[in-house]
Coordinates of C-alpha atoms in Angstrom, one line a residue:
X767 CA 36.2 -20.9 12.8
X768 CA 38.9 -19.4 10.8
X769 CA 41.2 -17.0 12.6
X770 CA 39.9 -13.4 12.3
X771 CA 41.4 -10.8 10.1
X772 CA 42.0 -8.4 13.0
X773 CA 43.7 -11.2 14.9
X774 CA 46.1 -11.9 12.1
X775 CA 46.8 -8.2 11.6
X776 CA 47.2 -7.8 15.4
X777 CA 49.9 -10.4 15.4
X778 CA 52.0 -8.1 13.3
X779 CA 51.9 -5.3 15.9
X780 CA 54.6 -7.0 18.0
X781 CA 57.0 -6.0 15.2
X782 CA 56.0 -2.4 15.4
X783 CA 57.7 0.0 17.8
X784 CA 58.5 3.7 18.2
X785 CA 62.1 4.8 17.8
X786 CA 63.5 6.7 20.7
X787 CA 64.5 10.3 20.2
X788 CA 67.7 10.9 18.2
X789 CA 69.1 12.8 21.1
X790 CA 68.9 9.7 23.3
X791 CA 70.5 7.6 20.6
X792 CA 73.3 10.2 20.2
X793 CA 74.1 10.2 23.9
X794 CA 74.4 6.4 23.9
X795 CA 76.6 6.4 20.9
X796 CA 79.0 8.9 22.6
X797 CA 78.9 6.9 25.8
X798 CA 79.9 3.7 24.1
X799 CA 83.0 5.3 22.6
X800 CA 83.9 6.9 25.9
X801 CA 83.5 3.6 27.7
X802 CA 85.9 1.8 25.3
X803 CA 88.4 4.7 25.5
X804 CA 88.1 4.5 29.3
X805 CA 88.9 0.8 29.3
X806 CA 91.9 1.5 27.1
X807 CA 93.0 4.3 29.5
X808 CA 92.7 1.9 32.5
X809 CA 94.8 -0.7 30.7
X810 CA 97.4 2.0 29.9
X811 CA 97.6 3.1 33.5
X812 CA 98.3 -0.5 34.5
X813 CA 101.3 -0.7 32.2
X814 CA 104.8 0.7 32.8
X815 CA 104.8 2.6 29.5
X816 CA 105.0 6.2 28.8
X817 CA 103.0 6.5 25.6
X818 CA 100.0 4.8 24.2
X819 CA 98.1 1.5 24.5
X820 CA 99.6 -0.7 21.8
X821 CA 98.5 -4.0 20.5
X822 CA 101.0 -6.3 18.8
X823 CA 100.0 -7.5 15.4
X824 CA 100.8 -11.0 14.0
X825 CA 103.2 -10.9 11.2
X826 CA 100.8 -12.5 8.7
X827 CA 98.1 -9.9 9.4
X828 CA 100.7 -7.2 9.5
X829 CA 102.0 -8.2 6.1
X830 CA 98.5 -8.5 4.6
X831 CA 97.3 -5.0 5.8
X832 CA 100.8 -3.4 5.8
X833 CA 100.2 -2.7 9.5
X834 CA 102.8 -1.4 11.9
X835 CA 104.0 -3.8 14.6
X836 CA 101.8 -2.1 17.1
X837 CA 98.7 0.2 16.8
X838 CA 96.5 2.4 18.9
X839 CA 92.8 1.7 19.1
X840 CA 90.2 4.3 20.1
X841 CA 86.5 3.6 20.5
X842 CA 85.6 7.2 19.8
X843 CA 87.4 7.2 16.4
X844 CA 86.3 3.6 15.5
X845 CA 82.7 3.7 16.6
X846 CA 81.4 7.1 17.7
X847 CA 82.5 9.3 14.8
X848 CA 81.2 6.9 12.1
X849 CA 77.9 6.6 13.9
X850 CA 77.5 10.3 14.3
X851 CA 78.3 10.8 10.6
X852 CA 75.6 8.2 9.7
X853 CA 73.0 9.8 12.0
X854 CA 73.6 13.2 10.3
X855 CA 73.9 12.1 6.7
X856 CA 71.3 9.3 6.3
X857 CA 68.1 11.4 6.5
X858 CA 69.1 14.1 3.9
X859 CA 70.5 11.5 1.5
X860 CA 67.3 9.5 1.6
X861 CA 65.0 12.5 1.4
X862 CA 67.0 13.8 -1.6
X863 CA 65.6 10.8 -3.5
X864 CA 62.1 11.7 -2.5
X865 CA 61.6 9.1 0.2
X866 CA 61.0 9.7 3.9
X867 CA 63.2 9.2 6.9
X868 CA 63.1 10.6 10.5
X869 CA 65.9 11.7 12.6
X870 CA 64.8 9.3 15.3
X871 CA 65.0 6.3 13.0
X872 CA 68.4 7.5 11.7
X873 CA 69.6 7.8 15.2
X874 CA 68.3 4.4 16.3
X875 CA 69.8 2.7 13.2
X876 CA 73.2 4.3 13.9
X877 CA 73.1 3.2 17.5
X878 CA 72.1 -0.4 16.7
X879 CA 74.9 -0.7 14.2
X880 CA 77.3 0.8 16.7
X881 CA 76.3 -1.8 19.3
X882 CA 76.7 -4.7 16.7
X883 CA 80.1 -3.2 15.6
X884 CA 81.4 -3.1 19.2
X885 CA 80.2 -6.6 19.9
X886 CA 81.8 -8.1 16.8
X887 CA 85.1 -6.1 17.2
X888 CA 85.6 -6.9 20.8
X889 CA 84.8 -10.6 20.1
X890 CA 88.4 -10.7 18.9
X891 CA 89.4 -10.8 22.6
X892 CA 87.9 -14.2 22.9
X893 CA 90.3 -15.4 20.2
X894 CA 93.2 -13.1 20.2
X895 CA 93.5 -9.4 20.8
X896 CA 95.9 -9.3 17.9
X897 CA 93.0 -10.1 15.5
X898 CA 91.2 -6.9 16.4
X899 CA 91.8 -5.2 13.0
X900 CA 90.4 -8.3 11.2
X901 CA 87.3 -8.3 13.4
X902 CA 86.9 -4.6 13.0
X903 CA 86.9 -5.0 9.3
X904 CA 84.3 -7.7 9.6
X905 CA 82.1 -5.5 11.8
X906 CA 82.2 -2.8 9.1
X907 CA 81.0 -5.2 6.5
X908 CA 78.2 -6.4 8.7
X909 CA 77.2 -2.8 9.6
X910 CA 77.0 -2.0 5.9
X911 CA 74.9 -5.1 5.1
X912 CA 72.6 -4.5 8.1
X913 CA 72.0 -0.8 7.2
X914 CA 71.3 -1.8 3.6
X915 CA 68.7 -4.4 4.8
X916 CA 67.0 -2.0 7.2
X917 CA 66.9 1.0 4.8
X918 CA 65.5 -1.1 2.0
X919 CA 62.7 -2.2 4.4
X920 CA 61.9 1.2 5.9
X921 CA 62.8 3.8 3.3
X922 CA 63.1 2.5 -0.3
X923 CA 62.8 -1.1 -1.5
X924 CA 65.2 -0.4 -4.4
X925 CA 68.5 -1.8 -3.3
X926 CA 70.8 0.3 -5.5
X927 CA 69.3 3.6 -4.2
X928 CA 70.1 2.6 -0.6
X929 CA 73.7 1.7 -1.1
X930 CA 75.0 5.3 -0.5
X931 CA 73.0 6.0 2.7
X932 CA 73.8 2.4 3.9
X933 CA 77.6 2.9 3.5
X934 CA 77.7 6.2 5.4
X935 CA 78.6 4.6 8.8
X936 CA 80.9 1.8 7.6
X937 CA 82.5 4.1 5.0
X938 CA 83.6 6.5 7.7
X939 CA 84.6 3.5 9.7
X940 CA 87.0 2.5 6.9
X941 CA 88.6 5.9 7.1
X942 CA 88.9 5.4 10.8
X943 CA 90.5 2.0 10.3
X944 CA 93.0 3.5 7.8
X945 CA 93.9 6.1 10.5
X946 CA 94.1 3.6 13.3
X947 CA 95.9 0.8 11.4
X948 CA 97.2 1.5 7.9
X949 CA 95.9 2.8 4.5
X950 CA 95.9 -0.8 3.1
X951 CA 93.2 -1.6 5.7
X952 CA 90.7 -0.2 3.3
X953 CA 91.3 -3.0 0.7
X954 CA 90.3 -5.8 3.0
X955 CA 87.4 -3.8 4.5
X956 CA 86.0 -3.1 1.0
X957 CA 86.2 -6.8 0.1
X958 CA 84.1 -7.6 3.2
X959 CA 81.7 -4.9 2.3
X960 CA 81.1 -6.7 -1.0
X961 CA 80.7 -10.1 0.8
X962 CA 78.2 -8.8 3.4
X963 CA 76.4 -6.6 0.9
X964 CA 75.7 -9.5 -1.5
X965 CA 74.7 -11.7 1.5
X966 CA 72.0 -9.2 2.7
X967 CA 70.9 -8.5 -0.9
X968 CA 70.2 -12.2 -1.3
X969 CA 68.4 -12.2 2.0
X970 CA 66.2 -9.4 0.8
X971 CA 65.4 -11.3 -2.4
X972 CA 64.4 -14.4 -0.4
X973 CA 62.2 -12.4 2.0
X974 CA 60.3 -10.8 -0.9
X975 CA 59.7 -14.0 -2.8
X976 CA 56.5 -15.2 -0.9
X977 CA 54.5 -11.9 -1.4
X978 CA 55.8 -11.6 -5.0
X979 CA 54.7 -15.2 -5.8
X980 CA 51.3 -14.9 -4.0
X981 CA 50.2 -11.4 -4.8
X982 CA 52.6 -10.1 -7.5
X983 CA 53.7 -7.3 -5.2
X984 CA 57.0 -6.3 -3.7
X985 CA 56.9 -7.1 0.0
X986 CA 59.4 -4.4 1.0
X987 CA 57.7 -1.9 -1.2
X988 CA 54.5 -2.6 0.7
X989 CA 56.4 -2.1 4.0
X990 CA 57.8 1.2 2.7
X991 CA 54.3 2.4 1.9
X992 CA 53.0 1.3 5.3
X993 CA 55.8 3.3 7.1
X994 CA 55.2 6.3 4.8
X995 CA 51.6 6.2 5.9
X996 CA 52.5 6.0 9.5
X997 CA 55.0 8.8 9.2
X998 CA 53.3 11.4 7.0
X999 CA 49.9 9.9 6.0
X1000 CA 50.9 8.8 2.6
X1001 CA 48.2 6.9 0.6
X1002 CA 50.8 4.8 -1.3
X1003 CA 49.4 1.6 0.3
X1004 CA 46.2 2.1 -1.7
X1005 CA 48.2 1.3 -4.9
X1006 CA 49.0 -2.2 -3.5
X1007 CA 45.5 -2.8 -2.3
X1008 CA 44.2 -2.0 -5.8
X1009 CA 46.7 -4.5 -7.3
X1010 CA 45.3 -7.3 -5.2
X1011 CA 41.7 -6.1 -5.2
X1012 CA 38.6 -7.4 -7.0
X1013 CA 35.3 -5.9 -8.0
X1014 CA 32.1 -6.7 -6.1
X1015 CA 28.4 -5.9 -6.5
X1016 CA 26.6 -5.4 -3.2
X1017 CA 23.2 -4.0 -2.2
X1018 CA 22.8 -1.1 0.2
X1019 CA 19.5 -0.6 1.9
X1020 CA 18.5 2.9 3.0
X1021 CA 15.6 4.5 4.7
X1022 CA 14.8 8.1 3.6
X1023 CA 12.8 10.2 6.0
X1024 CA 11.2 13.5 5.1
X1025 CA 9.6 15.9 7.5
X1026 CA 7.8 19.2 6.9
X1027 CA 10.1 22.2 7.5
X1028 CA 12.8 20.0 9.0
X1029 CA 16.0 18.6 7.5
X1030 CA 15.5 15.2 5.9
X1031 CA 17.1 12.1 7.5
X1032 CA 18.9 9.2 5.8
X1033 CA 19.6 5.9 7.6
X1034 CA 21.8 3.8 5.4
X1035 CA 23.4 0.4 5.8
X1036 CA 26.4 -0.2 3.5
X1037 CA 27.5 -3.8 3.2
X1038 CA 31.1 -2.6 2.9
X1039 CA 33.8 -2.5 5.6
X1040 CA 35.2 0.8 6.9
X1041 CA 38.8 -0.3 6.9
X1042 CA 41.6 -1.3 6.9
X1043 CA 43.0 1.5 9.0
X1044 CA 43.3 5.3 9.4
X1045 CA 42.4 7.2 6.3
X1046 CA 43.5 4.3 4.0
X1047 CA 40.9 2.7 1.8
X1048 CA 37.5 3.0 3.3
X1049 CA 38.7 3.7 6.8
X1050 CA 36.6 6.9 7.0
X1051 CA 33.6 5.6 4.9
X1052 CA 30.9 6.8 7.4
X1053 CA 32.1 10.4 7.4
X1054 CA 32.6 10.4 3.6
X1055 CA 29.0 9.2 3.0
X1056 CA 27.7 11.6 5.6
X1057 CA 29.3 14.5 3.9
X1058 CA 28.4 13.3 0.4
X1059 CA 24.6 13.4 1.1
X1060 CA 22.3 16.3 1.6
X1061 CA 20.3 14.6 4.4
X1062 CA 21.4 14.2 7.9
X1063 CA 22.9 10.8 7.3
X1064 CA 23.5 8.0 9.8
X1065 CA 25.8 5.3 8.3
X1066 CA 25.4 2.1 10.3
X1067 CA 27.6 -1.0 10.0
X1068 CA 26.3 -3.6 7.6
X1069 CA 27.3 -7.2 7.1
X1070 CA 30.9 -7.1 5.9
X1071 CA 34.4 -8.2 7.0
X1072 CA 37.8 -6.9 6.1
X1073 CA 37.5 -8.7 2.8
X1074 CA 35.2 -5.9 1.8
X1075 CA 37.6 -3.0 2.6
X1076 CA 37.6 -0.4 -0.1
X1077 CA 41.0 -0.4 -1.8
X1078 CA 41.0 3.5 -1.9
X1079 CA 38.9 6.4 -0.7
X1080 CA 37.9 7.2 -4.3
X1081 CA 35.8 4.0 -4.4
X1082 CA 33.3 5.6 -2.0
X1083 CA 32.3 8.0 -4.8
X1084 CA 30.6 5.0 -6.5
X1085 CA 28.7 4.3 -3.3
X1086 CA 27.5 7.9 -3.1
X1087 CA 26.5 7.8 -6.7
X1088 CA 24.5 4.6 -6.1
X1089 CA 22.8 6.1 -3.1
X1090 CA 21.7 9.2 -5.0
X1091 CA 20.4 7.1 -7.8
X1092 CA 18.4 5.0 -5.4
X1093 CA 16.4 7.9 -4.0
X1094 CA 14.8 8.7 -7.3
X1095 CA 11.1 7.8 -7.7
X1096 CA 10.7 7.0 -4.0
X1097 CA 7.2 6.0 -2.7
X1098 CA 6.8 7.5 0.8
X1099 CA 4.7 6.1 3.6
X1100 CA 3.4 7.9 6.7
X1101 CA 3.1 4.8 8.9
X1102 CA 5.4 2.5 10.8
X1103 CA 5.2 -0.3 13.3
X1104 CA 6.3 -0.4 16.9
X1105 CA 9.8 -1.7 17.6
X1106 CA 10.2 -5.1 19.2
X1107 CA 13.1 -7.2 20.6
X1108 CA 13.7 -10.8 19.5
X1109 CA 16.4 -13.0 21.0
X1110 CA 17.6 -16.4 19.8
X1111 CA 20.6 -17.9 21.6
X1112 CA 23.2 -15.2 21.9
X1113 CA 21.7 -13.0 19.2
X1114 CA 19.3 -10.2 19.9
X1115 CA 17.6 -8.1 17.3
X1116 CA 15.8 -4.8 17.6
X1117 CA 13.4 -4.7 14.7
X1118 CA 11.0 -2.1 13.3
X1119 CA 8.8 -1.8 10.2
X1120 CA 8.8 1.4 8.2
X1121 CA 6.1 1.4 5.5
X1122 CA 6.6 -1.8 3.6
X1123 CA 10.2 -2.4 4.6
X1124 CA 12.0 -3.5 7.8
X1125 CA 15.1 -2.5 9.8
X1126 CA 16.9 -5.1 11.8
X1127 CA 19.6 -4.1 14.3
X1128 CA 21.6 -7.1 15.5
X1129 CA 23.9 -7.7 18.5
X1130 CA 25.4 -10.4 20.6
X1131 CA 26.2 -8.2 23.6
X1132 CA 27.2 -9.1 26.3
X1133 CA 28.8 -11.8 24.2
X1134 CA 31.7 -10.7 22.1
X1135 CA 30.6 -9.2 18.8
X1136 CA 32.7 -8.9 15.6
X1137 CA 32.0 -8.5 11.9
X1138 CA 29.2 -10.5 10.4
X1139 CA 30.0 -11.9 7.0
X1140 CA 28.1 -10.6 4.0
X1141 CA 26.8 -14.1 3.1
X1142 CA 24.8 -14.1 6.4
X1143 CA 23.3 -10.6 5.7
X1144 CA 22.6 -11.6 2.1
X1145 CA 20.8 -14.7 3.2
X1146 CA 18.7 -12.8 5.8
X1147 CA 17.7 -10.2 3.1
X1148 CA 16.8 -12.8 0.6
X1149 CA 14.6 -14.7 3.1
X1150 CA 13.0 -11.4 4.1
X1151 CA 12.1 -10.5 0.6
X1152 CA 9.1 -12.8 0.8
X1153 CA 7.5 -10.2 3.0
X1154 CA 9.5 -7.0 2.6
X1155 CA 10.9 -5.5 -0.6
X1156 CA 13.8 -3.8 1.4
X1157 CA 15.5 -5.4 4.4
X1158 CA 18.2 -3.6 6.2
X1159 CA 20.5 -5.7 8.4
X1160 CA 22.7 -3.8 10.8
X1161 CA 25.6 -5.2 12.8
X1162 CA 25.5 -3.1 15.9
X1163 CA 29.1 -3.9 16.5
X1164 CA 28.9 -3.0 20.2
X1165 CA 30.7 -5.5 22.4
X1166 CA 34.5 -6.1 22.3
X1167 CA 36.5 -8.1 24.8
X1168 CA 39.4 -8.8 22.4
X1169 CA 40.2 -9.1 18.7
X1170 CA 38.2 -12.0 17.4
X1171 CA 37.0 -13.9 14.3
X1172 CA 34.1 -12.7 12.1
X1173 CA 30.9 -14.6 12.1
X1174 CA 30.9 -16.9 9.1
X1175 CA 28.1 -18.8 7.4
X1176 CA 27.1 -22.2 8.6
X1177 CA 28.4 -21.7 12.1
X1178 CA 26.1 -21.9 15.2
X1179 CA 26.3 -18.2 15.7
X1180 CA 25.3 -17.7 12.0
X1181 CA 22.3 -20.0 12.6
X1182 CA 21.3 -17.8 15.6
X1183 CA 21.5 -14.7 13.5
X1184 CA 19.3 -16.2 10.7
X1185 CA 16.7 -17.7 13.1
X1186 CA 16.5 -14.4 15.1
X1187 CA 16.1 -12.4 11.9
X1188 CA 13.3 -14.7 10.7
X1189 CA 11.4 -14.4 14.0
X1190 CA 11.9 -10.6 14.0
X1191 CA 10.6 -10.2 10.5
X1192 CA 7.6 -12.4 11.3
X1193 CA 6.9 -10.2 14.3
X1194 CA 7.2 -7.0 12.3
X1195 CA 5.0 -8.4 9.5
X1196 CA 2.2 -8.9 11.9
X1197 CA 2.6 -5.7 13.7
X1198 CA -0.1 -3.0 13.1
X1199 CA 1.1 0.3 11.5
X1200 CA 0.5 3.8 12.9
X1201 CA 1.6 7.3 12.0
X1202 CA 5.0 8.1 13.4
X1203 CA 7.1 11.0 14.4
X1204 CA 10.9 11.2 14.0
X1205 CA 13.6 13.3 15.5
X1206 CA 17.3 13.4 14.9
X1207 CA 20.4 15.0 16.6
X1208 CA 24.1 15.2 16.0
X1209 CA 26.5 15.9 18.8
X1210 CA 30.2 16.4 18.4
X1211 CA 32.5 15.0 21.2
X1212 CA 35.7 16.5 22.7
X1213 CA 37.6 13.3 22.2
X1214 CA 40.2 12.2 19.6
X1215 CA 40.6 9.3 17.3
X1216 CA 43.3 7.9 19.6
X1217 CA 40.7 7.9 22.4
X1218 CA 38.3 5.7 20.2
X1219 CA 36.0 8.4 18.8
X1220 CA 35.7 9.1 15.0
X1221 CA 35.0 12.4 13.4
X1222 CA 31.2 12.1 13.4
X1223 CA 30.8 11.9 17.2
X1224 CA 27.3 10.8 18.3
X1225 CA 24.1 10.7 16.2
X1226 CA 20.7 9.8 17.5
X1227 CA 17.5 8.9 15.5
X1228 CA 14.4 8.7 17.7
X1229 CA 11.2 7.2 16.4
X1230 CA 7.8 7.5 18.1
X1231 CA 5.0 5.1 17.1
X1232 CA 1.7 5.0 19.1
X1233 CA 3.4 6.6 22.1
X1234 CA 6.4 4.1 22.0
X1235 CA 9.8 5.8 21.6
X1236 CA 12.7 3.9 20.1
X1237 CA 16.2 5.4 20.2
X1238 CA 18.8 4.4 17.6
X1239 CA 22.1 5.7 19.0
X1240 CA 25.1 5.6 16.6
X1241 CA 28.6 6.4 17.8
X1242 CA 31.4 6.9 15.2
X1243 CA 34.0 4.4 16.4
X1244 CA 35.2 0.8 16.1
X1245 CA 33.2 -1.4 18.4
X1246 CA 32.5 -0.8 22.1
X1247 CA 34.1 -2.1 25.3
X1248 CA 32.1 -4.9 26.9
X1249 CA 29.4 -3.6 29.2
X1250 CA 29.3 0.0 27.9
X1251 CA 26.2 -0.7 25.7
X1252 CA 24.3 -1.9 28.8
X1253 CA 25.2 1.2 30.8
X1254 CA 24.0 3.5 28.0
X1255 CA 20.8 1.5 27.4
X1256 CA 19.8 1.7 31.0
X1257 CA 20.2 5.5 31.1
X1258 CA 18.5 6.1 27.7
X1259 CA 15.5 3.9 28.7
X1260 CA 14.6 6.6 31.2
X1261 CA 13.6 8.6 28.2
X1262 CA 12.7 6.0 25.6
X1263 CA 11.0 2.6 25.6
X1264 CA 13.5 0.8 23.4
X1265 CA 17.1 1.6 22.5
X1266 CA 20.1 0.2 20.7
X1267 CA 23.6 1.5 20.7
X1268 CA 25.6 1.0 17.5
X1269 CA 29.1 1.9 16.3
X1270 CA 30.0 2.7 12.7
X1271 CA 33.1 0.5 12.8
X1272 CA 35.1 3.4 11.4
X1273 CA 38.8 2.5 11.3
X1274 CA 40.1 6.0 11.5
X1275 CA 40.5 5.3 15.2
X1276 CA 43.0 2.5 14.3
X1277 CA 46.4 2.7 12.8
X1278 CA 47.5 -0.9 13.4
X1279 CA 44.8 -3.1 14.8
X1280 CA 41.1 -3.0 15.3
X1281 CA 41.3 -2.8 19.1
X1282 CA 40.4 0.8 20.2
X1283 CA 36.7 0.4 21.2
X1284 CA 34.5 3.2 22.5
X1285 CA 34.7 3.2 26.3
X1286 CA 38.2 1.7 26.5
X1287 CA 40.2 5.0 26.8
X1288 CA 37.3 7.2 27.8
X1289 CA 35.1 5.9 30.7
X1290 CA 31.4 5.6 29.7
X1291 CA 30.5 7.8 32.7
X1292 CA 32.4 10.6 31.1
X1293 CA 30.7 10.6 27.7
X1294 CA 27.3 9.4 28.8
X1295 CA 26.0 13.0 29.4
X1296 CA 26.8 13.7 25.8
X1297 CA 24.6 10.8 24.7
X1298 CA 21.8 11.9 26.9
X1299 CA 22.2 15.4 25.5
X1300 CA 21.8 13.9 22.0
X1301 CA 18.8 11.8 23.0
X1302 CA 17.0 14.9 24.5
X1303 CA 17.8 16.9 21.4
X1304 CA 16.3 14.2 19.2
X1305 CA 13.2 14.2 21.3
X1306 CA 12.9 17.9 21.0
X1307 CA 13.3 17.6 17.2
X1308 CA 10.5 15.1 16.8
X1309 CA 7.9 15.9 14.2
X1310 CA 5.5 13.9 12.0
X1311 CA 7.5 12.1 9.3
X1312 CA 7.2 9.9 6.2
X1313 CA 9.6 7.1 5.1
X1314 CA 10.7 5.5 1.9
X1315 CA 13.1 2.6 1.6
X1316 CA 15.4 1.8 -1.3
X1317 CA 18.1 -0.7 -2.2
X1318 CA 21.1 0.9 -3.9
X1319 CA 23.1 -1.3 -6.2
X1320 CA 26.7 -0.6 -5.5
X1321 CA 28.4 -1.9 -8.6
X1322 CA 32.1 -2.4 -9.6
X1323 CA 33.3 -1.5 -6.1
X1324 CA 36.9 -2.6 -5.8
X1325 CA 37.6 -4.2 -2.5
X1326 CA 40.4 -6.3 -1.0
X1327 CA 38.6 -9.5 -2.2
X1328 CA 37.7 -12.8 -0.6
X1329 CA 40.1 -13.8 2.1
X1330 CA 42.8 -11.5 0.6
X1331 CA 43.5 -9.6 3.8
X1332 CA 43.7 -12.9 5.7
X1333 CA 46.1 -14.4 3.1
X1334 CA 48.2 -11.2 3.1
X1335 CA 48.5 -11.2 6.9
X1336 CA 49.2 -14.9 7.0
X1337 CA 51.9 -14.6 4.3
X1338 CA 53.6 -11.7 6.2
X1339 CA 53.5 -13.6 9.5
X1340 CA 55.0 -16.7 7.8
X1341 CA 57.7 -14.5 6.3
X1342 CA 58.6 -13.0 9.7
X1343 CA 58.9 -16.5 11.2
X1344 CA 61.6 -17.4 8.7
X1345 CA 63.5 -14.0 8.8
X1346 CA 65.5 -14.9 11.9
X1347 CA 66.8 -18.3 10.7
X1348 CA 67.4 -17.0 7.2
X1349 CA 69.3 -14.1 8.6
X1350 CA 71.4 -16.3 10.9
X1351 CA 72.2 -18.6 8.0
X1352 CA 73.2 -15.7 5.7
X1353 CA 75.4 -14.2 8.5
X1354 CA 77.2 -17.4 9.1
X1355 CA 77.8 -17.7 5.3
X1356 CA 79.1 -14.2 5.2
X1357 CA 81.4 -14.7 8.1
X1358 CA 82.6 -17.9 6.5
X1359 CA 83.3 -16.1 3.2
X1360 CA 85.1 -13.4 5.2
X1361 CA 87.5 -16.1 6.5
X1362 CA 87.9 -17.5 3.0
X1363 CA 88.7 -14.0 1.7
X1364 CA 91.2 -13.6 4.5
X1365 CA 92.8 -16.9 3.7
X1366 CA 93.0 -16.3 0.0
X1367 CA 94.5 -12.8 0.5
X1368 CA 97.1 -14.2 2.9

């Protein structure tokens, strides 16, 4: 089975980290300078001199840079002051151009460049302390190139716009070198700036090539948009998704329930995926559909993988329009069949007939359950049309142990889904019909998205047919920790005969990966009373009802497209594998060119 989309996306999380506070970075920058100055002072105390620590300079280097025979070196002047200047100036310069930058990232970048600058400069001691001015000039060129690379990645992919904020640290460093050594130090340092700047610019071009060739998008521009989304909720990523997206046409089966003097109920099953993350694309599709319909709407998770992520939130308007169109000329029925449970292999299905149509709620719990590919749902619906005009196939999405692959057509698990569905529909077809009652409830929860709960909280639809009560429990979240479903079912079955616990698969609870299931951060024992409250409220709300099913034709929906998210994640992973060796090769070339430039100028 192909590696899952969430797995591939999850592999990228090892490159994501939170920058420490700028205050912490500032303290470390100051300490580095003081440590170097302390080492100089200790060396001065060990010498029988009455002035300053002085390093002799070889005549060739002295002639080249017009240096005095000796010079004073200060870590505070050479490293701390340039780093503080960069910390202060980078954010306002970048934001002046309309991009985003945080003080914490500015501080971390200044600190990292300071560390590299210190390492490269003090490496001269391994060769000769007299080469310290040369190595300091090389460190400034490297710092400029590194800052250019990082700022292009995290702030603005356009290299020319990042030259000024990139040179803030090394530019002040050049002034420090002119003070410590001689004014002519600036000439050699600027030459090395050009060498390292061109080297990192070439590296940037090489890194961007794979995404540009595969998807016709700028890789670093995509990263900029991702960071902007993480920082301030920007929707710029949707522009990239639309560029790589493609149109699809998918059915969406819904059950409309009407009750006298009670709010109508809609149970709908979109074959679209509520991703990829946060508010981006269709990440909050369940809530959008809920708010877009007049009925109390339960939005279950249909058969769809990340390939069917909406490229933007605006695409959901097409789904709402199709839903509203489908409810015209409905033929209502006052009867339904009892629910039943069918199991084949690892797949269990809770099935129930409403009028002439059928609802199938599938799960593999306690086995790991992930997205079911649309092709499987489409096959089941097509097979069921021999008996039922409308077949709703729900992926309960209620058992997660780890990020995993979706269920694809022609696998053993897919065969189990199809066989179980056929047996379930055969059972429903033969079941007698009776008048039914229906109750619904909606309970908000005191938990956040970070704790695994989406905006809709808990919804319960409870159906009673011939004294049999069936509870359909829907939690707004992305999957459920293993074992949580069974705990809920056991308790709910004290009030109902049959029950299934579903999640919407809403990705607002995820910013990077799909791993934040219900029950992971909040123990089931803590929110179980809320579920029981919702079930009791649904029982109290029960009243005679009628149902009508319809299949909405969601047309021209722009989604990521077949295997696009997997290809995108694979391409980025492959790029990241080669970043380290490419960077090392480019750095070695830049250092070699630095030595060539030194030899030519001498």
